[in-house]
Short mmCIF file of C-alpha atoms in Angstrom, two decimals:
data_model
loop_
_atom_site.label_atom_id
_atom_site.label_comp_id
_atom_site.label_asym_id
_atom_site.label_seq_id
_atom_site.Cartn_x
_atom_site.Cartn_y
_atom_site.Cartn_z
CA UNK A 121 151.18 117.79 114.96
CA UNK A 122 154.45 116.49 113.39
CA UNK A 123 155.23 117.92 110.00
CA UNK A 124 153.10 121.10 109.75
CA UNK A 125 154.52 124.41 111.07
CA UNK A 126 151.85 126.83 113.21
CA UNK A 127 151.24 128.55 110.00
CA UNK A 128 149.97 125.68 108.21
CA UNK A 129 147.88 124.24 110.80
CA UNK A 130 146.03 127.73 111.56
CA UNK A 131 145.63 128.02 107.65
CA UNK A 132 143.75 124.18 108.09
CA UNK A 133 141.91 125.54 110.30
CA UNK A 134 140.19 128.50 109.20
CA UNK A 135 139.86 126.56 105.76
CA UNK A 136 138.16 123.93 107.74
CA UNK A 137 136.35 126.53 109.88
CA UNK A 138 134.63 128.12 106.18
CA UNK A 139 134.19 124.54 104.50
CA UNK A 140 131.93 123.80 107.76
CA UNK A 141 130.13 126.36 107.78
CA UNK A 142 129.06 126.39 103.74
CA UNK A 143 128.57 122.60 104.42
CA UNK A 144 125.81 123.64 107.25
CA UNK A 145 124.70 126.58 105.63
CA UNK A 146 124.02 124.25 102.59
CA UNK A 147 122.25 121.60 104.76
CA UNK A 148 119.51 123.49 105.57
CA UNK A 149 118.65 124.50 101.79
CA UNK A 150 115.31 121.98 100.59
CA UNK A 151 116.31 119.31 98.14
CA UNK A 152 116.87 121.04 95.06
CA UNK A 153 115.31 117.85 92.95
CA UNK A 154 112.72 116.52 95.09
CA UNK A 155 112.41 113.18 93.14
CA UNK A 156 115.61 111.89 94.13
CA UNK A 157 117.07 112.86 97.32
CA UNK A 158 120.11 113.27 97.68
CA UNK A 159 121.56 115.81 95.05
CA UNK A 160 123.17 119.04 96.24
CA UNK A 161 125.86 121.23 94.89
CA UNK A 162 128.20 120.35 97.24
CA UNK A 163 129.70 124.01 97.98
CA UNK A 164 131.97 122.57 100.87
CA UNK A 165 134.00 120.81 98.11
CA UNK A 166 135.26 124.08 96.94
CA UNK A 167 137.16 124.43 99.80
CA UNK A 168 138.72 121.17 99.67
CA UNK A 169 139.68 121.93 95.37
CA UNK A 170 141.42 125.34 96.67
CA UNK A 171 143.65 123.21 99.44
CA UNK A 172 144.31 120.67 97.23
CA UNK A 173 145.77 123.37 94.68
CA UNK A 174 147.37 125.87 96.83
CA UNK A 175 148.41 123.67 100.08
CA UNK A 176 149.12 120.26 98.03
CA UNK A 177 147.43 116.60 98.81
CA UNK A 178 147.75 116.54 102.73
CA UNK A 179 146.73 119.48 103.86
CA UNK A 180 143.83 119.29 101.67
CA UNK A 181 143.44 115.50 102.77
CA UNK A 182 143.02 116.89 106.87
CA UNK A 183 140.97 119.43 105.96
CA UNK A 184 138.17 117.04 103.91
CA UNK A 185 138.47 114.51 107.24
CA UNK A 186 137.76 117.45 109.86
CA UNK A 187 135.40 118.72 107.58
CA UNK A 188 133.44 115.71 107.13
CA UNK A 189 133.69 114.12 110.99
CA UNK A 190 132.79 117.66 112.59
CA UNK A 191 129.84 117.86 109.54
CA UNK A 192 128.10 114.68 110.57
CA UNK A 193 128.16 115.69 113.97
CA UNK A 194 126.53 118.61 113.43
CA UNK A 195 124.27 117.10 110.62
CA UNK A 196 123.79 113.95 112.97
CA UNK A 197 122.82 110.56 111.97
CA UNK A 198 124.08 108.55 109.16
CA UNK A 199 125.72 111.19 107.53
CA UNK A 200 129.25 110.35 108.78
CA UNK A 201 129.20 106.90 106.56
CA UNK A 202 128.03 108.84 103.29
CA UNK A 203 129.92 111.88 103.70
CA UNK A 204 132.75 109.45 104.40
CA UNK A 205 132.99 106.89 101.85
CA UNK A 206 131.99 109.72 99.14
CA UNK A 207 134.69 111.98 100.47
CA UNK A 208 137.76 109.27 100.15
CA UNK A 209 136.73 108.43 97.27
CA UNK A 210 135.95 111.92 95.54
CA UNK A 211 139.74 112.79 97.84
CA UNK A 212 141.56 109.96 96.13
CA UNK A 213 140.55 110.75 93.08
CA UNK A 214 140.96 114.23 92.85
CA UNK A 215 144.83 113.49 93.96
CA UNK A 216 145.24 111.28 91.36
CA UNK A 217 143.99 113.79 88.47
CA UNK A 218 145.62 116.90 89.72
CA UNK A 219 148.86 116.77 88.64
CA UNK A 220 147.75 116.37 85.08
CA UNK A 221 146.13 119.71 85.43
CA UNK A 222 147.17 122.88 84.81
CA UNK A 223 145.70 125.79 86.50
CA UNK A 224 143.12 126.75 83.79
CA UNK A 225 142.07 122.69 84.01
CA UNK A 226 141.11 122.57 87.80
CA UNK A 227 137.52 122.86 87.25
CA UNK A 228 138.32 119.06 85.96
CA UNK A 229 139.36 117.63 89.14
CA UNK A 230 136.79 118.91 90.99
CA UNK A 231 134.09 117.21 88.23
CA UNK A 232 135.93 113.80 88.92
CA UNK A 233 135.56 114.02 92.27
CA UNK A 234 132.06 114.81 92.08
CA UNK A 235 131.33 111.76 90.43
CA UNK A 236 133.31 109.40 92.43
CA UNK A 237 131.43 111.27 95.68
CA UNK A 238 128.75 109.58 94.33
CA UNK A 239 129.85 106.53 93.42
CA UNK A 240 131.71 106.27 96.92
CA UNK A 241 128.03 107.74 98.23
CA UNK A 242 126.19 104.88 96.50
CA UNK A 243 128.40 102.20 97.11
CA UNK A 244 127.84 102.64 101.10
CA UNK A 245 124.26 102.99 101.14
CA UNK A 246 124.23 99.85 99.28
CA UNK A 247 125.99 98.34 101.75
CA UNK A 248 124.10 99.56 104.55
CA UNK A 249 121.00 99.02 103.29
CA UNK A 250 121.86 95.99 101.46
CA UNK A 251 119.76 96.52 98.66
CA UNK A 252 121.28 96.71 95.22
CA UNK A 253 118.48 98.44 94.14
CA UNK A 254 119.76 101.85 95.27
CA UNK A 255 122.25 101.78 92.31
CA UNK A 256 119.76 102.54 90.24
CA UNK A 257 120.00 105.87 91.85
CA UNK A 258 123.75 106.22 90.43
CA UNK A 259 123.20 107.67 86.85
CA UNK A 260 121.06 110.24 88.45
CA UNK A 261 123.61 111.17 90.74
CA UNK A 262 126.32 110.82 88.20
CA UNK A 263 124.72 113.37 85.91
CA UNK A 264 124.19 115.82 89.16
CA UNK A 265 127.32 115.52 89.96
CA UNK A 266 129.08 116.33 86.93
CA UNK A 267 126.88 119.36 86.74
CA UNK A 268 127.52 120.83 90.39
CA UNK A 269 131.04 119.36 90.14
CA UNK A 270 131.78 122.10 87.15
CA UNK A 271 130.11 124.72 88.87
CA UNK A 272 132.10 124.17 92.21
CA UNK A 273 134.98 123.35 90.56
CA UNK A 274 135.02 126.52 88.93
CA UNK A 275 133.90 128.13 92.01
CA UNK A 276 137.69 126.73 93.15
CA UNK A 277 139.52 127.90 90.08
CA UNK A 278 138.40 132.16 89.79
CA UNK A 279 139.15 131.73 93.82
CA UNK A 280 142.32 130.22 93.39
CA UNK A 281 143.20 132.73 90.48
CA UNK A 282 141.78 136.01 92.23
CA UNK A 283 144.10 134.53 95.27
CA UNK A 284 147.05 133.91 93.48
CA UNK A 285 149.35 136.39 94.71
CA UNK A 286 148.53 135.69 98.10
CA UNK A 287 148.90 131.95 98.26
CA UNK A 288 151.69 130.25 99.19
CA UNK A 289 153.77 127.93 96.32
CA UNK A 290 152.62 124.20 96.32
CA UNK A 291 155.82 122.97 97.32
CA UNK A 292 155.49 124.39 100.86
CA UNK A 293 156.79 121.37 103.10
CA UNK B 242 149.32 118.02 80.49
CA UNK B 243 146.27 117.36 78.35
CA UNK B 244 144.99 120.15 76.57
CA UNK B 245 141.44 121.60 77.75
CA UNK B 246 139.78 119.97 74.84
CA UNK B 247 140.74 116.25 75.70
CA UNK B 248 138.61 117.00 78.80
CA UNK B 249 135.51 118.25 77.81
CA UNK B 250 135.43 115.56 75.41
CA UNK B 251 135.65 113.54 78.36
CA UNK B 252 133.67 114.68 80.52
CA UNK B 253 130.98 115.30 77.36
CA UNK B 254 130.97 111.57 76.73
CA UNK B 255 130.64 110.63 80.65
CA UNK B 256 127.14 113.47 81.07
CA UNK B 257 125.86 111.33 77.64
CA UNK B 258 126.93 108.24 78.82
CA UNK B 259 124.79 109.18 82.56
CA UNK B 260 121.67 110.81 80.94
CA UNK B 261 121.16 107.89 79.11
CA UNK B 262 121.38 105.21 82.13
CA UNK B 263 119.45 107.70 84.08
CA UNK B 264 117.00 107.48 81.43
CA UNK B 265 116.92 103.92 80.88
CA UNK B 266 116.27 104.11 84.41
CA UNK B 267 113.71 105.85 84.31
CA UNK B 268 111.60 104.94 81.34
CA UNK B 269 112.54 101.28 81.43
CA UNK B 270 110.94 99.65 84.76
CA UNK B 271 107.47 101.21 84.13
CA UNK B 272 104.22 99.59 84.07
CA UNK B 273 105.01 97.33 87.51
CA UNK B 274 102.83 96.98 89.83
CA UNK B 275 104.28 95.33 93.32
CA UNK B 276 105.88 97.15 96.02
CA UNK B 277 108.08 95.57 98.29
CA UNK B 278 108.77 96.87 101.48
CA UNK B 279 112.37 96.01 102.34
CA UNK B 280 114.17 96.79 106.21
CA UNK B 281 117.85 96.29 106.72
CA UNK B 282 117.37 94.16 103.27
CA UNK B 283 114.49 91.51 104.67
CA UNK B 284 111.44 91.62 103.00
CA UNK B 285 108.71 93.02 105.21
CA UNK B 286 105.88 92.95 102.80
CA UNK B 287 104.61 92.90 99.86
CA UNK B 288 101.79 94.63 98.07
CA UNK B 289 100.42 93.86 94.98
CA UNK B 290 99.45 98.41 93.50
CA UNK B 291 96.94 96.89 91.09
CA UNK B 292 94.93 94.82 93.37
CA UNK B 293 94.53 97.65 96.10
CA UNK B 294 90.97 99.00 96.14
CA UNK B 295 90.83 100.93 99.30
CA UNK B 296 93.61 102.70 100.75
CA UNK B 297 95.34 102.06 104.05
CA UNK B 298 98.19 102.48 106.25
CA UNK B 299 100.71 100.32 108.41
CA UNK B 300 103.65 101.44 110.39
CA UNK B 301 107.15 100.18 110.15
CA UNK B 302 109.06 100.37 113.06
CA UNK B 303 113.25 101.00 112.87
CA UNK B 304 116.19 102.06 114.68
CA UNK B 305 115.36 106.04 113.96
CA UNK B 306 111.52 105.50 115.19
CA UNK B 307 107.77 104.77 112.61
CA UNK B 308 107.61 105.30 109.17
CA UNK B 309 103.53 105.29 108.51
CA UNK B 310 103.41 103.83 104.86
CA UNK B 311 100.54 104.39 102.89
CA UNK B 312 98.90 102.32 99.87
CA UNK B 313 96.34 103.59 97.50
CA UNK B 314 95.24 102.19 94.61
CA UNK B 315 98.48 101.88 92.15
CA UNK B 316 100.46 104.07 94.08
CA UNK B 317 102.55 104.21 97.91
CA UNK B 318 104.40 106.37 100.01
CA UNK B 319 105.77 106.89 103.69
CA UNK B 320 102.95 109.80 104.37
CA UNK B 321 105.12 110.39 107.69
CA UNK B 322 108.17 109.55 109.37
CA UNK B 323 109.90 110.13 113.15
CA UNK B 324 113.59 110.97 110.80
CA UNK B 325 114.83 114.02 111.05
CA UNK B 326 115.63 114.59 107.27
CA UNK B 327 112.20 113.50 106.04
CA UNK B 328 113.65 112.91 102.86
CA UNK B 329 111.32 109.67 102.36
CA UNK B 330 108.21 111.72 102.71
CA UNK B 331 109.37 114.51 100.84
CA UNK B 332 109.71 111.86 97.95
CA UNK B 333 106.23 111.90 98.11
CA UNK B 334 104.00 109.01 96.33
CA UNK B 335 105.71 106.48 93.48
CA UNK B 336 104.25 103.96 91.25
CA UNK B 337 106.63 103.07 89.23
CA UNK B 338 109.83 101.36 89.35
CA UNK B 339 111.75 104.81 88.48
CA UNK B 340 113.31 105.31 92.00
CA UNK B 341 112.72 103.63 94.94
CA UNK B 342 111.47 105.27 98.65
CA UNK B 343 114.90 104.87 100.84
CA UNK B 344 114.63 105.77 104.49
CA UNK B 345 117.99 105.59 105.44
CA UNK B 346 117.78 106.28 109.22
CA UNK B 347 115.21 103.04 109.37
CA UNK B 348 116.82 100.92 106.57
CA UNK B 349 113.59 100.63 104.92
CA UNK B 350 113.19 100.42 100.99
CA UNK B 351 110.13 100.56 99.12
CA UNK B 352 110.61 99.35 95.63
CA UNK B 353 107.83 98.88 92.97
CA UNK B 354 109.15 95.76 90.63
CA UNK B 355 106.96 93.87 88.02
CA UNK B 356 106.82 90.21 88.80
CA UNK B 357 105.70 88.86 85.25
CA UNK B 358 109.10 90.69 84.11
CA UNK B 359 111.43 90.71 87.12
CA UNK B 360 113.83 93.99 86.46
CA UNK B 361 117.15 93.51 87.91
CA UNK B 362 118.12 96.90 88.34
CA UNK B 363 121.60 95.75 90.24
CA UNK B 364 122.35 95.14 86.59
CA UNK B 365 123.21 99.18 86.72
CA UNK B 366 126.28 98.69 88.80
CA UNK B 367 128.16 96.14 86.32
#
Protein backbone atom coordinates (compact mmCIF):
# COMPACT_ATOMS: atom_id res chain seq x y z
CA UNK A 1 0.00 0.00 0.00
CA UNK A 2 1.86 3.05 -1.46
CA UNK A 3 1.38 6.23 0.48
CA UNK A 4 0.14 5.12 3.93
CA UNK A 5 2.70 4.28 6.66
CA UNK A 6 1.87 0.90 8.99
CA UNK A 7 0.32 3.24 11.39
CA UNK A 8 -2.22 4.52 9.15
CA UNK A 9 -3.23 1.41 7.57
CA UNK A 10 -3.71 -0.48 11.08
CA UNK A 11 -5.70 2.73 12.20
CA UNK A 12 -8.02 1.86 8.68
CA UNK A 13 -8.34 -1.08 9.84
CA UNK A 14 -9.65 -1.23 13.18
CA UNK A 15 -11.89 1.83 12.04
CA UNK A 16 -13.10 -0.43 9.36
CA UNK A 17 -13.13 -3.43 11.73
CA UNK A 18 -15.90 -1.15 14.27
CA UNK A 19 -17.83 0.48 11.20
CA UNK A 20 -18.53 -3.36 10.19
CA UNK A 21 -19.51 -4.48 12.94
CA UNK A 22 -22.20 -1.46 13.94
CA UNK A 23 -23.19 -1.87 10.20
CA UNK A 24 -24.11 -5.77 11.07
CA UNK A 25 -25.12 -5.17 14.42
CA UNK A 26 -27.57 -2.59 12.86
CA UNK A 27 -28.76 -5.04 10.14
CA UNK A 28 -30.36 -7.24 12.22
CA UNK A 29 -32.53 -4.43 14.09
CA UNK A 30 -36.54 -4.68 12.39
CA UNK A 31 -37.35 -1.78 10.14
CA UNK A 32 -37.81 1.00 12.34
CA UNK A 33 -40.82 2.45 9.91
CA UNK A 34 -42.44 -0.50 8.59
CA UNK A 35 -44.32 1.42 5.79
CA UNK A 36 -41.41 2.18 3.85
CA UNK A 37 -38.52 -0.03 3.94
CA UNK A 38 -35.62 1.04 3.80
CA UNK A 39 -34.94 3.75 6.56
CA UNK A 40 -32.28 3.13 9.21
CA UNK A 41 -30.03 5.35 11.18
CA UNK A 42 -27.17 4.47 9.51
CA UNK A 43 -24.71 4.15 12.67
CA UNK A 44 -21.80 2.83 10.35
CA UNK A 45 -21.63 6.39 8.88
CA UNK A 46 -20.31 7.67 12.09
CA UNK A 47 -17.32 6.01 11.58
CA UNK A 48 -16.77 7.20 8.21
CA UNK A 49 -17.65 11.34 9.65
CA UNK A 50 -14.79 10.66 12.42
CA UNK A 51 -12.12 9.50 9.47
CA UNK A 52 -13.09 12.01 7.35
CA UNK A 53 -12.33 14.65 10.24
CA UNK A 54 -9.42 13.25 11.99
CA UNK A 55 -7.60 11.13 9.06
CA UNK A 56 -8.65 13.61 6.06
CA UNK A 57 -10.61 12.52 2.62
CA UNK A 58 -8.63 9.24 1.74
CA UNK A 59 -8.35 7.47 4.51
CA UNK A 60 -11.88 8.05 5.20
CA UNK A 61 -12.59 7.30 1.38
CA UNK A 62 -10.85 3.36 1.97
CA UNK A 63 -12.45 2.92 4.93
CA UNK A 64 -16.33 3.66 3.45
CA UNK A 65 -15.18 1.14 0.29
CA UNK A 66 -13.99 -1.80 2.73
CA UNK A 67 -16.75 -1.03 4.78
CA UNK A 68 -19.33 -1.24 2.25
CA UNK A 69 -17.78 -4.34 -0.09
CA UNK A 70 -17.06 -6.54 3.16
CA UNK A 71 -20.92 -5.28 4.41
CA UNK A 72 -22.70 -6.66 1.39
CA UNK A 73 -20.92 -9.72 1.69
CA UNK A 74 -21.92 -10.31 4.87
CA UNK A 75 -25.46 -8.76 4.31
CA UNK A 76 -25.56 -10.71 0.87
CA UNK A 77 -27.61 -9.93 -2.06
CA UNK A 78 -28.21 -6.67 -3.65
CA UNK A 79 -26.89 -4.75 -1.02
CA UNK A 80 -23.47 -4.10 -2.63
CA UNK A 81 -25.27 -1.81 -5.52
CA UNK A 82 -27.28 0.31 -2.81
CA UNK A 83 -24.77 0.51 -0.24
CA UNK A 84 -22.55 1.49 -3.16
CA UNK A 85 -24.05 4.10 -5.17
CA UNK A 86 -25.46 5.71 -1.74
CA UNK A 87 -22.01 5.58 -0.23
CA UNK A 88 -20.10 7.58 -3.26
CA UNK A 89 -22.45 9.71 -3.35
CA UNK A 90 -23.09 10.49 0.50
CA UNK A 91 -18.59 10.17 0.30
CA UNK A 92 -18.39 12.82 -2.38
CA UNK A 93 -20.43 14.93 -0.86
CA UNK A 94 -19.38 14.96 2.49
CA UNK A 95 -15.71 15.88 0.96
CA UNK A 96 -16.99 18.59 -0.72
CA UNK A 97 -18.77 20.27 2.47
CA UNK A 98 -16.10 19.61 4.98
CA UNK A 99 -13.79 22.09 4.57
CA UNK A 100 -16.40 24.74 5.06
CA UNK A 101 -16.90 23.32 8.47
CA UNK A 102 -15.55 24.02 11.51
CA UNK A 103 -15.42 21.54 14.22
CA UNK A 104 -18.63 22.60 16.07
CA UNK A 105 -20.38 22.34 12.26
CA UNK A 106 -19.57 18.58 11.55
CA UNK A 107 -22.87 17.35 12.48
CA UNK A 108 -23.61 19.26 8.94
CA UNK A 109 -21.63 17.10 6.77
CA UNK A 110 -22.76 14.14 8.03
CA UNK A 111 -26.71 15.47 7.34
CA UNK A 112 -25.58 16.09 3.62
CA UNK A 113 -24.38 12.95 3.23
CA UNK A 114 -27.34 11.40 4.57
CA UNK A 115 -29.38 12.82 2.06
CA UNK A 116 -27.33 12.25 -0.93
CA UNK A 117 -27.11 8.32 0.53
CA UNK A 118 -30.41 8.42 -0.43
CA UNK A 119 -30.54 10.05 -3.37
CA UNK A 120 -27.45 7.88 -4.60
CA UNK A 121 -29.75 4.86 -2.87
CA UNK A 122 -32.75 5.81 -5.02
CA UNK A 123 -31.18 6.59 -8.07
CA UNK A 124 -29.82 2.78 -8.35
CA UNK A 125 -32.83 1.03 -7.47
CA UNK A 126 -34.39 2.98 -10.14
CA UNK A 127 -32.12 1.80 -12.36
CA UNK A 128 -32.25 -1.67 -11.44
CA UNK A 129 -35.62 -1.97 -11.24
CA UNK A 130 -36.37 0.36 -13.95
CA UNK A 131 -39.30 1.77 -12.56
CA UNK A 132 -39.44 5.48 -11.92
CA UNK A 133 -41.96 4.94 -9.61
CA UNK A 134 -39.57 4.18 -6.72
CA UNK A 135 -38.73 7.96 -6.58
CA UNK A 136 -41.62 8.52 -5.06
CA UNK A 137 -39.95 6.88 -2.19
CA UNK A 138 -37.23 9.85 -2.15
CA UNK A 139 -38.95 12.57 0.06
CA UNK A 140 -39.53 9.89 2.55
CA UNK A 141 -36.10 8.99 2.60
CA UNK A 142 -34.93 12.52 2.35
CA UNK A 143 -36.75 13.51 5.52
CA UNK A 144 -35.23 10.15 7.33
CA UNK A 145 -32.22 10.95 6.41
CA UNK A 146 -31.83 14.36 7.52
CA UNK A 147 -33.14 13.17 10.82
CA UNK A 148 -30.65 10.12 11.43
CA UNK A 149 -28.04 12.14 9.51
CA UNK A 150 -28.08 14.83 12.65
CA UNK A 151 -28.18 12.26 15.10
CA UNK A 152 -25.11 10.31 13.60
CA UNK A 153 -23.52 13.20 12.70
CA UNK A 154 -23.48 14.32 16.08
CA UNK A 155 -22.74 10.93 17.20
CA UNK A 156 -19.26 11.85 15.04
CA UNK A 157 -18.75 15.27 16.50
CA UNK A 158 -18.88 14.56 20.85
CA UNK A 159 -16.56 11.42 19.52
CA UNK A 160 -14.34 13.44 17.66
CA UNK A 161 -14.28 16.14 20.53
CA UNK A 162 -14.00 13.60 23.57
CA UNK A 163 -10.98 12.18 21.18
CA UNK A 164 -9.35 15.20 20.49
CA UNK A 165 -6.24 14.94 22.29
CA UNK A 166 -5.62 11.66 21.07
CA UNK A 167 -6.09 12.08 17.36
CA UNK A 168 -3.64 12.76 15.11
CA UNK A 169 -3.62 16.49 13.11
CA UNK A 170 -5.46 16.34 9.68
CA UNK A 171 -2.52 17.11 7.79
CA UNK A 172 -0.93 13.69 8.52
CA UNK A 173 0.49 12.66 4.95
CA UNK B 1 -16.67 29.33 7.33
CA UNK B 2 -20.42 29.84 7.59
CA UNK B 3 -21.68 30.50 10.83
CA UNK B 4 -23.92 27.65 12.54
CA UNK B 5 -27.00 29.60 11.79
CA UNK B 6 -26.64 29.68 7.88
CA UNK B 7 -26.96 25.89 8.31
CA UNK B 8 -29.81 25.17 10.20
CA UNK B 9 -31.54 27.51 8.08
CA UNK B 10 -30.52 25.24 5.50
CA UNK B 11 -31.03 22.30 6.49
CA UNK B 12 -34.62 23.74 8.12
CA UNK B 13 -35.74 24.68 4.64
CA UNK B 14 -34.53 21.19 3.01
CA UNK B 15 -36.74 18.89 6.20
CA UNK B 16 -39.84 21.51 5.01
CA UNK B 17 -39.10 21.30 1.62
CA UNK B 18 -39.11 16.93 2.11
CA UNK B 19 -42.16 16.70 4.50
CA UNK B 20 -44.07 18.38 2.11
CA UNK B 21 -43.16 16.12 -1.12
CA UNK B 22 -43.42 13.23 1.21
CA UNK B 23 -46.76 14.44 1.89
CA UNK B 24 -47.88 15.25 -1.44
CA UNK B 25 -46.85 11.83 -1.85
CA UNK B 26 -48.73 10.54 0.25
CA UNK B 27 -52.07 12.25 0.28
CA UNK B 28 -52.06 12.99 -3.42
CA UNK B 29 -52.35 9.50 -5.41
CA UNK B 30 -55.30 8.25 -3.26
CA UNK B 31 -58.51 6.95 -4.31
CA UNK B 32 -56.83 4.54 -7.31
CA UNK B 33 -57.79 1.53 -7.77
CA UNK B 34 -55.37 -0.69 -10.27
CA UNK B 35 -52.38 -2.49 -9.30
CA UNK B 36 -49.84 -3.28 -11.61
CA UNK B 37 -47.54 -5.89 -11.09
CA UNK B 38 -44.23 -4.87 -12.64
CA UNK B 39 -40.79 -7.49 -12.94
CA UNK B 40 -37.48 -6.16 -14.08
CA UNK B 41 -39.89 -3.14 -15.39
CA UNK B 42 -42.39 -5.44 -17.79
CA UNK B 43 -45.75 -5.43 -16.88
CA UNK B 44 -46.84 -8.79 -15.55
CA UNK B 45 -50.37 -8.00 -14.70
CA UNK B 46 -52.77 -6.01 -13.97
CA UNK B 47 -55.61 -5.95 -11.52
CA UNK B 48 -58.34 -3.80 -11.44
CA UNK B 49 -58.80 -3.44 -6.59
CA UNK B 50 -62.38 -2.35 -7.20
CA UNK B 51 -63.60 -5.06 -9.35
CA UNK B 52 -62.11 -7.94 -7.09
CA UNK B 53 -64.88 -9.79 -5.24
CA UNK B 54 -63.18 -12.83 -3.98
CA UNK B 55 -59.72 -12.98 -2.98
CA UNK B 56 -56.91 -14.99 -4.52
CA UNK B 57 -53.38 -15.63 -4.98
CA UNK B 58 -50.73 -16.11 -7.89
CA UNK B 59 -47.05 -16.59 -7.65
CA UNK B 60 -44.40 -14.60 -9.35
CA UNK B 61 -41.42 -16.28 -10.04
CA UNK B 62 -37.72 -14.21 -10.03
CA UNK B 63 -34.12 -14.53 -9.81
CA UNK B 64 -34.26 -14.70 -5.70
CA UNK B 65 -37.18 -17.53 -5.87
CA UNK B 66 -41.74 -16.95 -5.49
CA UNK B 67 -43.26 -14.06 -4.28
CA UNK B 68 -47.11 -15.40 -3.52
CA UNK B 69 -49.14 -12.11 -4.20
CA UNK B 70 -52.37 -11.78 -2.83
CA UNK B 71 -55.59 -9.69 -3.99
CA UNK B 72 -58.57 -8.94 -1.89
CA UNK B 73 -61.11 -6.78 -2.51
CA UNK B 74 -59.44 -3.07 -2.82
CA UNK B 75 -56.37 -4.06 -1.38
CA UNK B 76 -52.85 -6.45 -2.33
CA UNK B 77 -49.83 -7.65 -0.94
CA UNK B 78 -46.90 -10.29 -1.36
CA UNK B 79 -48.40 -12.52 1.75
CA UNK B 80 -44.92 -14.47 1.33
CA UNK B 81 -41.72 -14.42 -0.28
CA UNK B 82 -38.43 -16.99 -0.74
CA UNK B 83 -36.06 -13.28 -0.03
CA UNK B 84 -34.18 -13.25 2.69
CA UNK B 85 -35.01 -9.61 3.87
CA UNK B 86 -38.78 -10.02 3.58
CA UNK B 87 -39.05 -6.50 3.42
CA UNK B 88 -42.03 -6.81 0.74
CA UNK B 89 -44.12 -8.80 3.13
CA UNK B 90 -43.29 -6.90 6.02
CA UNK B 91 -44.87 -3.93 3.98
CA UNK B 92 -47.81 -5.71 4.52
CA UNK B 93 -51.19 -4.89 2.42
CA UNK B 94 -51.52 -1.32 0.27
CA UNK B 95 -54.35 0.21 -1.51
CA UNK B 96 -53.36 3.19 -2.33
CA UNK B 97 -50.92 4.77 -4.51
CA UNK B 98 -48.84 6.07 -1.29
CA UNK B 99 -45.83 3.66 -1.74
CA UNK B 100 -45.44 0.98 -3.86
CA UNK B 101 -44.53 -3.03 -2.81
CA UNK B 102 -40.67 -3.29 -4.16
CA UNK B 103 -39.10 -6.72 -3.97
CA UNK B 104 -35.81 -5.95 -4.84
CA UNK B 105 -34.18 -9.44 -4.89
CA UNK B 106 -37.09 -10.43 -7.67
CA UNK B 107 -37.39 -7.01 -9.41
CA UNK B 108 -40.99 -7.05 -8.87
CA UNK B 109 -43.11 -3.76 -8.23
CA UNK B 110 -46.56 -3.58 -7.26
CA UNK B 111 -47.94 -0.16 -7.81
CA UNK B 112 -51.63 0.92 -7.32
CA UNK B 113 -52.22 3.91 -10.07
CA UNK B 114 -55.70 5.37 -11.05
CA UNK B 115 -56.31 5.00 -14.73
CA UNK B 116 -59.14 7.73 -15.16
CA UNK B 117 -56.27 10.14 -13.69
CA UNK B 118 -52.92 8.59 -14.61
CA UNK B 119 -50.38 9.95 -11.68
CA UNK B 120 -46.97 10.29 -12.94
CA UNK B 121 -45.17 10.01 -9.89
CA UNK B 122 -41.57 10.11 -11.91
CA UNK B 123 -42.65 13.71 -11.90
CA UNK B 124 -40.94 13.58 -8.14
CA UNK B 125 -37.46 13.25 -9.50
CA UNK B 126 -37.50 16.58 -11.76
Amino acid sequence: MKGFTLRQITRMAVLTAVALAIFIAEAQLPPLVPIVPGIKLGLANIITVYALFALGPGQAGMILLARVLLGSLFAGGMTLFYSLGGGVCCYLVMLAVHRLLTRRQIWVCSVLGAMAHNAGQIAVAVALTRTPAVAAYLPVLLVSGILTGLFTGLCAQFLLSRLKGSSPPRTTK
Amino acid sequence: MRSTKFWILLIAAALVVCLAAAAAVMLGNTGSCVARVYQNGQLLRAVDLSQVEEGYTFTVSGPAGENLVQVEPGRIRVAAADCPDQVCVHQGWISTGIAPIVCLPNQLVIQIQSDSHNQQVDGVTG
